Amino acid sequence: MRVDNIFLNLNLSDLSALPRAVHLDNKFILIDNLNDTLDDSDSPISPFESYPIKLSFTIVMIVIKGGIKLKINLQEFEARKGDTITVLKGNIGEFCGLLPNTRMAVIAFTDEFFNVVKRINTAISIQQFIYTNPLLHPEQEFLDEAIDIYCKMKEKLAEADNCFREGTIQGYTQVLLYRSFYYFDKIRREHIDDSSGYNRNQEIYTDFMKAVQENYMRERSIMYYADLLCITPKYLSQVIKSVTGRLAGEWISDYVILEAKALLKSNKYTVQQVCDMLNFANQSFFGKYFKRKTGMSPKIYSKDR
């Protein structure tokens, strides 16, 4: 699959086209390289390397050996042996590379397929926790159980003539999901109890990043986000600077530029259409904004392969 054919919004159908992928009606996908020879260093998701993508699904990666580097909402992460990393639906991810001989298992799914949950408040709080803590190093017992369930699900996916295949797989995913919820809820509560790990500044940062993610295509003003959070723009900037080392305006512009780059590289839209989609007053203003941030015009960037 060529990178220039991958558009901004990555769908499960794109992922299911990968050579190692097995899937159930493009709504539940498993990909791994667990049985590959050790001199094969390709990642199961290497076709998406170094290209920012907005996910229309949730993806969980379990690193068994080696390590991977990626960005989630512009923040850099490196997952090593024994780590899990989760990229939630709607987040922008960028796969940046992997260590030699990396072995990993990937689970990707739609919201509909993982439609649980009796304890909605717990599910929401866990989702918020994962948003700010996508990289975790779980206990080995949990990892062993997760991989065991993963292998069982993969076996069932191969049984194409089994009319009970979907129900069986959903049963396994229910077990895996509730076990994961139990584990994540335990970790989440430990973080909340640790005053050094959770405070008001972190809460403001989390709310700010969520608001930017939801509104950056329409709003680039710090005042707008400060009003949403019911604080002053000066205080918002101070908090974001203290938590991340970067200004609030830099995070906003990074989201806008990341979106613009992905739209331009998709080869689906003209510069004027991208300008309109990102709510710029005119193409001239958009061009100056983009060049100031990237060093080149939108037109040149879209042609630079």
PDB file of N, CA, C and O in Angstrom, residues 151-205:
ATOM      1  N   CYS A 151      -4.427 -14.710  20.681  1.00  0.00           N
ATOM      2  CA  CYS A 151      -4.182 -15.893  19.844  1.00  0.00           C
ATOM      3  C   CYS A 151      -5.458 -16.695  19.629  1.00  0.00           C
ATOM      4  O   CYS A 151      -5.701 -17.225  18.528  1.00  0.00           O
ATOM      5  N   LYS A 152      -6.285 -16.794  20.642  1.00  0.00           N
ATOM      6  CA  LYS A 152      -7.562 -17.507  20.498  1.00  0.00           C
ATOM      7  C   LYS A 152      -8.480 -16.780  19.514  1.00  0.00           C
ATOM      8  O   LYS A 152      -9.164 -17.414  18.696  1.00  0.00           O
ATOM      9  N   MET A 153      -8.518 -15.437  19.590  1.00  0.00           N
ATOM     10  CA  MET A 153      -9.343 -14.677  18.660  1.00  0.00           C
ATOM     11  C   MET A 153      -8.845 -14.849  17.232  1.00  0.00           C
ATOM     12  O   MET A 153      -9.644 -14.980  16.293  1.00  0.00           O
ATOM     13  N   LYS A 154      -7.546 -14.874  17.058  1.00  0.00           N
ATOM     14  CA  LYS A 154      -6.980 -15.043  15.719  1.00  0.00           C
ATOM     15  C   LYS A 154      -7.330 -16.410  15.148  1.00  0.00           C
ATOM     16  O   LYS A 154      -7.639 -16.542  13.949  1.00  0.00           O
ATOM     17  N   GLU A 155      -7.297 -17.425  15.978  1.00  0.00           N
ATOM     18  CA  GLU A 155      -7.675 -18.769  15.527  1.00  0.00           C
ATOM     19  C   GLU A 155      -9.122 -18.784  15.045  1.00  0.00           C
ATOM     20  O   GLU A 155      -9.450 -19.390  14.019  1.00  0.00           O
ATOM     21  N   LYS A 156     -10.004 -18.135  15.804  1.00  0.00           N
ATOM     22  CA  LYS A 156     -11.420 -18.121  15.429  1.00  0.00           C
ATOM     23  C   LYS A 156     -11.668 -17.306  14.167  1.00  0.00           C
ATOM     24  O   LYS A 156     -12.552 -17.644  13.365  1.00  0.00           O
ATOM     25  N   LEU A 157     -10.914 -16.236  13.984  1.00  0.00           N
ATOM     26  CA  LEU A 157     -11.078 -15.439  12.770  1.00  0.00           C
ATOM     27  C   LEU A 157     -10.763 -16.264  11.522  1.00  0.00           C
ATOM     28  O   LEU A 157     -11.309 -16.011  10.444  1.00  0.00           O
ATOM     29  N   ALA A 158      -9.872 -17.245  11.671  1.00  0.00           N
ATOM     30  CA  ALA A 158      -9.500 -18.081  10.524  1.00  0.00           C
ATOM     31  C   ALA A 158     -10.595 -19.071  10.148  1.00  0.00           C
ATOM     32  O   ALA A 158     -10.567 -19.653   9.056  1.00  0.00           O
ATOM     33  N   GLU A 159     -11.578 -19.270  11.016  1.00  0.00           N
ATOM     34  CA  GLU A 159     -12.645 -20.243  10.751  1.00  0.00           C
ATOM     35  C   GLU A 159     -13.781 -19.582   9.964  1.00  0.00           C
ATOM     36  O   GLU A 159     -14.858 -19.290  10.492  1.00  0.00           O
ATOM     37  N   ALA A 160     -13.510 -19.343   8.700  1.00  0.00           N
ATOM     38  CA  ALA A 160     -14.465 -18.606   7.869  1.00  0.00           C
ATOM     39  C   ALA A 160     -15.801 -19.323   7.709  1.00  0.00           C
ATOM     40  O   ALA A 160     -16.834 -18.694   7.465  1.00  0.00           O
ATOM     41  N   ASP A 161     -15.822 -20.653   7.841  1.00  0.00           N
ATOM     42  CA  ASP A 161     -17.054 -21.420   7.656  1.00  0.00           C
ATOM     43  C   ASP A 161     -17.829 -21.607   8.961  1.00  0.00           C
ATOM     44  O   ASP A 161     -18.847 -22.308   8.997  1.00  0.00           O
ATOM     45  N   ASN A 162     -17.366 -20.986  10.038  1.00  0.00           N
ATOM     46  CA  ASN A 162     -18.012 -21.121  11.341  1.00  0.00           C
ATOM     47  C   ASN A 162     -19.083 -20.039  11.489  1.00  0.00           C
ATOM     48  O   ASN A 162     -18.773 -18.855  11.607  1.00  0.00           O
ATOM     49  N   CYS A 163     -20.348 -20.449  11.470  1.00  0.00           N
ATOM     50  CA  CYS A 163     -21.434 -19.473  11.539  1.00  0.00           C
ATOM     51  C   CYS A 163     -21.522 -18.801  12.908  1.00  0.00           C
ATOM     52  O   CYS A 163     -22.220 -17.799  13.068  1.00  0.00           O
ATOM     53  N   PHE A 164     -20.829 -19.371  13.909  1.00  0.00           N
ATOM     54  CA  PHE A 164     -20.823 -18.774  15.247  1.00  0.00           C
ATOM     55  C   PHE A 164     -19.535 -17.988  15.512  1.00  0.00           C
ATOM     56  O   PHE A 164     -19.236 -17.624  16.639  1.00  0.00           O
ATOM     57  N   ARG A 165     -18.778 -17.736  14.441  1.00  0.00           N
ATOM     58  CA  ARG A 165     -17.472 -17.097  14.591  1.00  0.00           C
ATOM     59  C   ARG A 165     -17.573 -15.718  15.242  1.00  0.00           C
ATOM     60  O   ARG A 165     -16.855 -15.418  16.190  1.00  0.00           O
ATOM     61  N   GLU A 166     -18.494 -14.883  14.749  1.00  0.00           N
ATOM     62  CA  GLU A 166     -18.583 -13.527  15.282  1.00  0.00           C
ATOM     63  C   GLU A 166     -18.966 -13.537  16.759  1.00  0.00           C
ATOM     64  O   GLU A 166     -18.380 -12.820  17.571  1.00  0.00           O
ATOM     65  N   GLY A 167     -19.940 -14.377  17.121  1.00  0.00           N
ATOM     66  CA  GLY A 167     -20.344 -14.448  18.529  1.00  0.00           C
ATOM     67  C   GLY A 167     -19.226 -14.940  19.419  1.00  0.00           C
ATOM     68  O   GLY A 167     -19.039 -14.431  20.541  1.00  0.00           O
ATOM     69  N   THR A 168     -18.453 -15.905  18.932  1.00  0.00           N
ATOM     70  CA  THR A 168     -17.327 -16.417  19.715  1.00  0.00           C
ATOM     71  C   THR A 168     -16.272 -15.347  19.921  1.00  0.00           C
ATOM     72  O   THR A 168     -15.762 -15.152  21.038  1.00  0.00           O
ATOM     73  N   ILE A 169     -15.950 -14.632  18.845  1.00  0.00           N
ATOM     74  CA  ILE A 169     -14.942 -13.576  18.942  1.00  0.00           C
ATOM     75  C   ILE A 169     -15.418 -12.458  19.868  1.00  0.00           C
ATOM     76  O   ILE A 169     -14.646 -11.916  20.664  1.00  0.00           O
ATOM     77  N   GLN A 170     -16.707 -12.111  19.778  1.00  0.00           N
ATOM     78  CA  GLN A 170     -17.225 -11.084  20.680  1.00  0.00           C
ATOM     79  C   GLN A 170     -17.141 -11.535  22.134  1.00  0.00           C
ATOM     80  O   GLN A 170     -16.902 -10.721  23.030  1.00  0.00           O
ATOM     81  N   GLY A 171     -17.316 -12.829  22.359  1.00  0.00           N
ATOM     82  CA  GLY A 171     -17.156 -13.343  23.716  1.00  0.00           C
ATOM     83  C   GLY A 171     -15.742 -13.162  24.223  1.00  0.00           C
ATOM     84  O   GLY A 171     -15.514 -12.714  25.355  1.00  0.00           O
ATOM     85  N   TYR A 172     -14.776 -13.494  23.371  1.00  0.00           N
ATOM     86  CA  TYR A 172     -13.373 -13.290  23.752  1.00  0.00           C
ATOM     87  C   TYR A 172     -13.063 -11.812  23.981  1.00  0.00           C
ATOM     88  O   TYR A 172     -12.335 -11.451  24.914  1.00  0.00           O
ATOM     89  N   THR A 173     -13.605 -10.959  23.116  1.00  0.00           N
ATOM     90  CA  THR A 173     -13.315  -9.536  23.266  1.00  0.00           C
ATOM     91  C   THR A 173     -13.955  -8.966  24.526  1.00  0.00           C
ATOM     92  O   THR A 173     -13.396  -8.052  25.145  1.00  0.00           O
ATOM     93  N   GLN A 174     -15.112  -9.498  24.904  1.00  0.00           N
ATOM     94  CA  GLN A 174     -15.719  -9.072  26.158  1.00  0.00           C
ATOM     95  C   GLN A 174     -14.807  -9.392  27.337  1.00  0.00           C
ATOM     96  O   GLN A 174     -14.594  -8.569  28.229  1.00  0.00           O
ATOM     97  N   VAL A 175     -14.261 -10.609  27.328  1.00  0.00           N
ATOM     98  CA  VAL A 175     -13.349 -11.009  28.405  1.00  0.00           C
ATOM     99  C   VAL A 175     -12.130 -10.094  28.422  1.00  0.00           C
ATOM    100  O   VAL A 175     -11.731  -9.577  29.474  1.00  0.00           O
ATOM    101  N   LEU A 176     -11.539  -9.865  27.242  1.00  0.00           N
ATOM    102  CA  LEU A 176     -10.351  -9.021  27.159  1.00  0.00           C
ATOM    103  C   LEU A 176     -10.657  -7.590  27.578  1.00  0.00           C
ATOM    104  O   LEU A 176      -9.873  -6.967  28.303  1.00  0.00           O
ATOM    105  N   LEU A 177     -11.809  -7.102  27.149  1.00  0.00           N
ATOM    106  CA  LEU A 177     -12.161  -5.717  27.473  1.00  0.00           C
ATOM    107  C   LEU A 177     -12.377  -5.529  28.966  1.00  0.00           C
ATOM    108  O   LEU A 177     -11.856  -4.583  29.571  1.00  0.00           O
ATOM    109  N   TYR A 178     -13.139  -6.436  29.588  1.00  0.00           N
ATOM    110  CA  TYR A 178     -13.402  -6.286  31.020  1.00  0.00           C
ATOM    111  C   TYR A 178     -12.138  -6.492  31.848  1.00  0.00           C
ATOM    112  O   TYR A 178     -11.938  -5.823  32.872  1.00  0.00           O
ATOM    113  N   ARG A 179     -11.266  -7.387  31.404  1.00  0.00           N
ATOM    114  CA  ARG A 179      -9.980  -7.547  32.089  1.00  0.00           C
ATOM    115  C   ARG A 179      -9.151  -6.277  31.952  1.00  0.00           C
ATOM    116  O   ARG A 179      -8.495  -5.840  32.903  1.00  0.00           O
ATOM    117  N   SER A 180      -9.196  -5.677  30.762  1.00  0.00           N
ATOM    118  CA  SER A 180      -8.464  -4.428  30.537  1.00  0.00           C
ATOM    119  C   SER A 180      -9.046  -3.302  31.369  1.00  0.00           C
ATOM    120  O   SER A 180      -8.311  -2.507  31.961  1.00  0.00           O
ATOM    121  N   PHE A 181     -10.385  -3.231  31.432  1.00  0.00           N
ATOM    122  CA  PHE A 181     -11.026  -2.199  32.235  1.00  0.00           C
ATOM    123  C   PHE A 181     -10.640  -2.348  33.705  1.00  0.00           C
ATOM    124  O   PHE A 181     -10.379  -1.362  34.395  1.00  0.00           O
ATOM    125  N   TYR A 182     -10.631  -3.569  34.175  1.00  0.00           N
ATOM    126  CA  TYR A 182     -10.248  -3.807  35.566  1.00  0.00           C
ATOM    127  C   TYR A 182      -8.832  -3.307  35.816  1.00  0.00           C
ATOM    128  O   TYR A 182      -8.556  -2.634  36.811  1.00  0.00           O
ATOM    129  N   TYR A 183      -7.930  -3.642  34.885  1.00  0.00           N
ATOM    130  CA  TYR A 183      -6.538  -3.240  35.062  1.00  0.00           C
ATOM    131  C   TYR A 183      -6.383  -1.726  34.950  1.00  0.00           C
ATOM    132  O   TYR A 183      -5.743  -1.091  35.797  1.00  0.00           O
ATOM    133  N   PHE A 184      -6.976  -1.116  33.913  1.00  0.00           N
ATOM    134  CA  PHE A 184      -6.837   0.317  33.710  1.00  0.00           C
ATOM    135  C   PHE A 184      -7.488   1.108  34.847  1.00  0.00           C
ATOM    136  O   PHE A 184      -6.983   2.155  35.254  1.00  0.00           O
ATOM    137  N   ASP A 185      -8.623   0.617  35.342  1.00  0.00           N
ATOM    138  CA  ASP A 185      -9.288   1.313  36.447  1.00  0.00           C
ATOM    139  C   ASP A 185      -8.420   1.282  37.701  1.00  0.00           C
ATOM    140  O   ASP A 185      -8.343   2.264  38.445  1.00  0.00           O
ATOM    141  N   LYS A 186      -7.745   0.177  37.917  1.00  0.00           N
ATOM    142  CA  LYS A 186      -6.835   0.057  39.059  1.00  0.00           C
ATOM    143  C   LYS A 186      -5.686   1.060  38.928  1.00  0.00           C
ATOM    144  O   LYS A 186      -5.364   1.783  39.883  1.00  0.00           O
ATOM    145  N   ILE A 187      -5.085   1.131  37.746  1.00  0.00           N
ATOM    146  CA  ILE A 187      -3.993   2.079  37.509  1.00  0.00           C
ATOM    147  C   ILE A 187      -4.483   3.514  37.611  1.00  0.00           C
ATOM    148  O   ILE A 187      -3.825   4.383  38.194  1.00  0.00           O
ATOM    149  N   ARG A 188      -5.671   3.770  37.038  1.00  0.00           N
ATOM    150  CA  ARG A 188      -6.227   5.122  37.073  1.00  0.00           C
ATOM    151  C   ARG A 188      -6.424   5.604  38.496  1.00  0.00           C
ATOM    152  O   ARG A 188      -6.085   6.730  38.850  1.00  0.00           O
ATOM    153  N   ARG A 189      -6.983   4.736  39.350  1.00  0.00           N
ATOM    154  CA  ARG A 189      -7.227   5.126  40.732  1.00  0.00           C
ATOM    155  C   ARG A 189      -5.919   5.368  41.474  1.00  0.00           C
ATOM    156  O   ARG A 189      -5.831   6.250  42.326  1.00  0.00           O
ATOM    157  N   GLU A 190      -4.900   4.596  41.141  1.00  0.00           N
ATOM    158  CA  GLU A 190      -3.596   4.814  41.767  1.00  0.00           C
ATOM    159  C   GLU A 190      -3.018   6.166  41.362  1.00  0.00           C
ATOM    160  O   GLU A 190      -2.420   6.860  42.183  1.00  0.00           O
ATOM    161  N   HIS A 191      -3.226   6.548  40.106  1.00  0.00           N
ATOM    162  CA  HIS A 191      -2.745   7.848  39.645  1.00  0.00           C
ATOM    163  C   HIS A 191      -3.481   8.982  40.333  1.00  0.00           C
ATOM    164  O   HIS A 191      -2.882   9.985  40.701  1.00  0.00           O
ATOM    165  N   ILE A 192      -4.790   8.828  40.483  1.00  0.00           N
ATOM    166  CA  ILE A 192      -5.578   9.885  41.127  1.00  0.00           C
ATOM    167  C   ILE A 192      -5.195  10.027  42.587  1.00  0.00           C
ATOM    168  O   ILE A 192      -5.102  11.132  43.134  1.00  0.00           O
ATOM    169  N   ASP A 193      -4.922   8.903  43.249  1.00  0.00           N
ATOM    170  CA  ASP A 193      -4.530   8.946  44.655  1.00  0.00           C
ATOM    171  C   ASP A 193      -3.161   9.570  44.848  1.00  0.00           C
ATOM    172  O   ASP A 193      -2.840  10.072  45.922  1.00  0.00           O
ATOM    173  N   ASP A 194      -2.335   9.528  43.807  1.00  0.00           N
ATOM    174  CA  ASP A 194      -0.991  10.098  43.873  1.00  0.00           C
ATOM    175  C   ASP A 194      -1.070  11.562  43.478  1.00  0.00           C
ATOM    176  O   ASP A 194      -1.205  11.897  42.314  1.00  0.00           O
ATOM    177  N   SER A 195      -1.020  12.456  44.441  1.00  0.00           N
ATOM    178  CA  SER A 195      -1.189  13.877  44.168  1.00  0.00           C
ATOM    179  C   SER A 195      -0.112  14.413  43.239  1.00  0.00           C
ATOM    180  O   SER A 195      -0.315  15.421  42.556  1.00  0.00           O
ATOM    181  N   SER A 196       1.062  13.764  43.191  1.00  0.00           N
ATOM    182  CA  SER A 196       2.118  14.216  42.301  1.00  0.00           C
ATOM    183  C   SER A 196       1.823  13.819  40.865  1.00  0.00           C
ATOM    184  O   SER A 196       2.407  14.356  39.929  1.00  0.00           O
ATOM    185  N   GLY A 197       0.931  12.860  40.668  1.00  0.00           N
ATOM    186  CA  GLY A 197       0.638  12.387  39.328  1.00  0.00           C
ATOM    187  C   GLY A 197      -0.613  13.016  38.739  1.00  0.00           C
ATOM    188  O   GLY A 197      -0.884  12.880  37.561  1.00  0.00           O
ATOM    189  N   TYR A 198      -1.385  13.690  39.547  1.00  0.00           N
ATOM    190  CA  TYR A 198      -2.616  14.272  39.038  1.00  0.00           C
ATOM    191  C   TYR A 198      -2.900  15.559  39.807  1.00  0.00           C
ATOM    192  O   TYR A 198      -2.963  15.548  41.025  1.00  0.00           O
ATOM    193  N   ASN A 199      -3.061  16.678  39.116  1.00  0.00           N
ATOM    194  CA  ASN A 199      -3.368  17.945  39.770  1.00  0.00           C
ATOM    195  C   ASN A 199      -4.191  18.813  38.832  1.00  0.00           C
ATOM    196  O   ASN A 199      -4.529  18.406  37.719  1.00  0.00           O
ATOM    197  N   ARG A 200      -4.500  20.002  39.294  1.00  0.00           N
ATOM    198  CA  ARG A 200      -5.364  20.894  38.541  1.00  0.00           C
ATOM    199  C   ARG A 200      -4.744  21.285  37.194  1.00  0.00           C
ATOM    200  O   ARG A 200      -5.435  21.351  36.180  1.00  0.00           O
ATOM    201  N   ASN A 201      -3.454  21.527  37.180  1.00  0.00           N
ATOM    202  CA  ASN A 201      -2.797  21.883  35.923  1.00  0.00           C
ATOM    203  C   ASN A 201      -2.923  20.773  34.893  1.00  0.00           C
ATOM    204  O   ASN A 201      -3.152  21.019  33.703  1.00  0.00           O
ATOM    205  N   GLN A 202      -2.757  19.526  35.343  1.00  0.00           N
ATOM    206  CA  GLN A 202      -2.892  18.393  34.429  1.00  0.00           C
ATOM    207  C   GLN A 202      -4.317  18.299  33.901  1.00  0.00           C
ATOM    208  O   GLN A 202      -4.540  17.973  32.725  1.00  0.00           O
ATOM    209  N   GLU A 203      -5.280  18.580  34.753  1.00  0.00           N
ATOM    210  CA  GLU A 203      -6.687  18.547  34.332  1.00  0.00           C
ATOM    211  C   GLU A 203      -6.956  19.610  33.270  1.00  0.00           C
ATOM    212  O   GLU A 203      -7.640  19.351  32.272  1.00  0.00           O
ATOM    213  N   ILE A 204      -6.407  20.825  33.484  1.00  0.00           N
ATOM    214  CA  ILE A 204      -6.584  21.892  32.500  1.00  0.00           C
ATOM    215  C   ILE A 204      -5.933  21.509  31.177  1.00  0.00           C
ATOM    216  O   ILE A 204      -6.501  21.712  30.097  1.00  0.00           O
ATOM    217  N   TYR A 205      -4.736  20.943  31.266  1.00  0.00           N
ATOM    218  CA  TYR A 205      -4.044  20.502  30.048  1.00  0.00           C
ATOM    219  C   TYR A 205      -4.877  19.469  29.298  1.00  0.00           C
ATOM    220  O   TYR A 205      -5.039  19.554  28.072  1.00  0.00           O
TER     221      TYR A 205
END
